[in-house]
Tab-separated table of C-alpha atoms in Angstrom:
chain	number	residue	atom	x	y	z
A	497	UNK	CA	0.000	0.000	0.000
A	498	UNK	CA	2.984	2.476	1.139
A	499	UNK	CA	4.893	1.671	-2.340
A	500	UNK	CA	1.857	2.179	-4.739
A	501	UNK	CA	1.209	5.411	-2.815
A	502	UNK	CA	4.524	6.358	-2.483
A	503	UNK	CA	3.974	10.482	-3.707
A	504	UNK	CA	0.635	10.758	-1.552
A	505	UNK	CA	2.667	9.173	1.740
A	506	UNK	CA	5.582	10.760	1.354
A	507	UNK	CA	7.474	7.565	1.588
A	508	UNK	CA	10.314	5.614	-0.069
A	509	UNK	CA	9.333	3.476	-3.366
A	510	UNK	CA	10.665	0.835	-1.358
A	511	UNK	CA	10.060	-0.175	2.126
A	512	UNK	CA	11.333	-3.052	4.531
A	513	UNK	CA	10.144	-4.567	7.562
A	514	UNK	CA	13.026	-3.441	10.345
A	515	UNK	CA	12.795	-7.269	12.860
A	516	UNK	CA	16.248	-6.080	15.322
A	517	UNK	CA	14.251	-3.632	16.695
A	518	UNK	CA	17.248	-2.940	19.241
A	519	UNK	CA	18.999	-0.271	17.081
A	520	UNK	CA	15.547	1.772	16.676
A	521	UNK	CA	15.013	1.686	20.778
A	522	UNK	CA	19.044	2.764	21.379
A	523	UNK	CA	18.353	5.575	18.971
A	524	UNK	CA	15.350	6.619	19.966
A	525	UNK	CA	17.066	6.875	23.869
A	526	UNK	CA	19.640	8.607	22.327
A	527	UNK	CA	17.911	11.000	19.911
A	528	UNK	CA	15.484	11.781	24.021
A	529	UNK	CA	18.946	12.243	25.688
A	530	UNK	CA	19.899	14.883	22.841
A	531	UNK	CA	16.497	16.829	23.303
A	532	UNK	CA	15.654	16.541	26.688
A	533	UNK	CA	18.665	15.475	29.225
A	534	UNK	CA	21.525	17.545	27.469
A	535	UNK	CA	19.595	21.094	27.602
A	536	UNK	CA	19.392	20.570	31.352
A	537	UNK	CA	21.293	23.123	34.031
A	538	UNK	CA	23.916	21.710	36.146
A	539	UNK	CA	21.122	21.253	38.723
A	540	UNK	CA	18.971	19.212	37.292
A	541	UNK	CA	21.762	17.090	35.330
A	542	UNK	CA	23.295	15.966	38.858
A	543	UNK	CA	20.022	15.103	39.538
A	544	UNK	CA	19.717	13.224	36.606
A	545	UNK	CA	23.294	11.558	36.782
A	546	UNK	CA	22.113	9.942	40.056
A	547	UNK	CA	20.197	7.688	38.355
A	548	UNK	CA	21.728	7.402	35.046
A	549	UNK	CA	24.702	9.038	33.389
A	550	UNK	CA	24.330	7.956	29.563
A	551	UNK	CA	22.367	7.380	27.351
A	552	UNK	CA	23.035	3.509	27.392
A	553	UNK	CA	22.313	3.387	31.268
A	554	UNK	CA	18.564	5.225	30.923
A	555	UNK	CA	18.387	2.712	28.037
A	556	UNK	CA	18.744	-0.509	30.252
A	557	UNK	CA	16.652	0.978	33.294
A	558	UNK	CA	13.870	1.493	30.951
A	559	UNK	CA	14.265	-1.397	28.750
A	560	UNK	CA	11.896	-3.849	30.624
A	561	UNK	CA	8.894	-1.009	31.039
A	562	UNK	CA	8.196	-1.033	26.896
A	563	UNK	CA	6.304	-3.949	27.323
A	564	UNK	CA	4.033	-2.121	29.486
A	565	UNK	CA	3.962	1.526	27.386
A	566	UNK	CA	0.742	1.819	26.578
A	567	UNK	CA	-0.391	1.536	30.306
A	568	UNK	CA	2.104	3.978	31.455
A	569	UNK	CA	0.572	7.918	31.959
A	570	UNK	CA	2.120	10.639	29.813
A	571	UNK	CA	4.498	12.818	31.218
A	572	UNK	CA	5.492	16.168	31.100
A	573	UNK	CA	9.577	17.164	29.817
A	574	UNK	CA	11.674	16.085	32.372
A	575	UNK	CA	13.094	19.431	32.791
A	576	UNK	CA	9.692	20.279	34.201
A	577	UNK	CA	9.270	17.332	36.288
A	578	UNK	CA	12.428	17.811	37.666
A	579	UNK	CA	11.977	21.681	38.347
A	580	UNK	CA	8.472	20.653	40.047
A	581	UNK	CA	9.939	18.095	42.143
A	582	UNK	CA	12.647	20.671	43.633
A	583	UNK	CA	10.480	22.890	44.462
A	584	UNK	CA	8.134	20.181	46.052
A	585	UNK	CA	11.200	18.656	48.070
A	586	UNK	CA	12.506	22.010	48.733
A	587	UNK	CA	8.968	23.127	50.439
A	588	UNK	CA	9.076	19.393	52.536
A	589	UNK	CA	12.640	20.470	53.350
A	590	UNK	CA	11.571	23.501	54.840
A	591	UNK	CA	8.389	22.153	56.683
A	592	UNK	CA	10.667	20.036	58.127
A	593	UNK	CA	12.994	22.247	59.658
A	594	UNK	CA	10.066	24.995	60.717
A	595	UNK	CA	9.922	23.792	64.303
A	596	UNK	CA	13.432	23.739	64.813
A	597	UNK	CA	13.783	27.564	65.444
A	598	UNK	CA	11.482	26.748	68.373
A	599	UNK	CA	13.710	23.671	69.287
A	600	UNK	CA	17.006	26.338	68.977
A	601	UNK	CA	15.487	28.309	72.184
A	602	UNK	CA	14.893	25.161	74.256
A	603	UNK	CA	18.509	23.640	73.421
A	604	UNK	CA	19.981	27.110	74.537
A	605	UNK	CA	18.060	26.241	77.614
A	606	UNK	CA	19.089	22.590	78.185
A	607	UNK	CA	23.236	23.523	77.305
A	608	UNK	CA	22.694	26.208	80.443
A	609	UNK	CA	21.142	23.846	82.333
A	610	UNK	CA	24.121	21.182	81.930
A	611	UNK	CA	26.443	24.303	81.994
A	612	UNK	CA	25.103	25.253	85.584
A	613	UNK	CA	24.889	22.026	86.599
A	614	UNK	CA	28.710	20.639	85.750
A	615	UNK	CA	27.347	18.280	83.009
A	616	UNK	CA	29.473	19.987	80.261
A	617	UNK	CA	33.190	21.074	80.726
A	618	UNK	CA	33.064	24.773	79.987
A	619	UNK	CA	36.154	24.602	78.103
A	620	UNK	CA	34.827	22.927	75.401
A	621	UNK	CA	31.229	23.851	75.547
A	622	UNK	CA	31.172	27.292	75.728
A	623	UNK	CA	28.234	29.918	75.889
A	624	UNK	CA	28.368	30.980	72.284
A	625	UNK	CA	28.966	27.516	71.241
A	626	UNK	CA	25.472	27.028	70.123
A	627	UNK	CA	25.655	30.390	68.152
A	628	UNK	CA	28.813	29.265	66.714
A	629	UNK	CA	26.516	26.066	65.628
A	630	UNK	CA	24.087	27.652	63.991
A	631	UNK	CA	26.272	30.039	61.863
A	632	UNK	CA	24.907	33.433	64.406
């Protein structure tokens, strides 16, 4: 069908059936490296590098999941997933470390405590050490 309507297709006269489908897939992980992992800032390419550096190594972590493409969701660019999960572990970062301002004042409190009570050697331990701690 393709070779008698070879002007209306826009393909070649001549067509064959391509059975070592292994080249297509590496270039196909190569040709998405080229567009989508190689634009990436030095941010997100660390990122990236953590769970593969090449081309070659994204190809053999996703190898076994084309079987399954068709029930996998679409996703976005991974520049933009990426970029959305920074700032979505960035905000759990700093949810986590909201109540330690709080927990600053009552270790000030405990170190005096143990100060006053000969639980820490003033020597090493000094007043300002817990400002020296936390950069003040």
């Amino acid at each position: 069908m393709l070779r008698e309507h070879a002007f209306d297709s826009g393909t070649l006269f001549s067509q064959t059936l391509e059975t070592y489908q292994q080249a297509l897939f590496d270039e196909a992980v190569r040709d998405y490296w080229r567009l989508f992992m190689a634009p990436l800032d030095l941010t997100l390419a660390t990122v990236v590098a953590r769970s593969f550096r090449s081309p070659r190594e994204l190809a053999e972590q996703i190898r076994p999941l084309i079987r399954d493409l068709e029930q996998l969701p679409l996703a976005a660019e991974p520049a933009t997933l990426l970029r959305d999960w920074q700032r979505d572990h960035a905000q759990a970062l700093e949810r986590l470390k909201a109540p330690w301002r709080d927990w600053l004042e009552q270790l000030r409190d405990l170190f005096a405590q143990a100060r006053e009570a000969g639980k820490i050697h003033n020597n090493k331990h000094k007043r300002n050490t817990l400002d020296d701690w936390r950069g003040t």
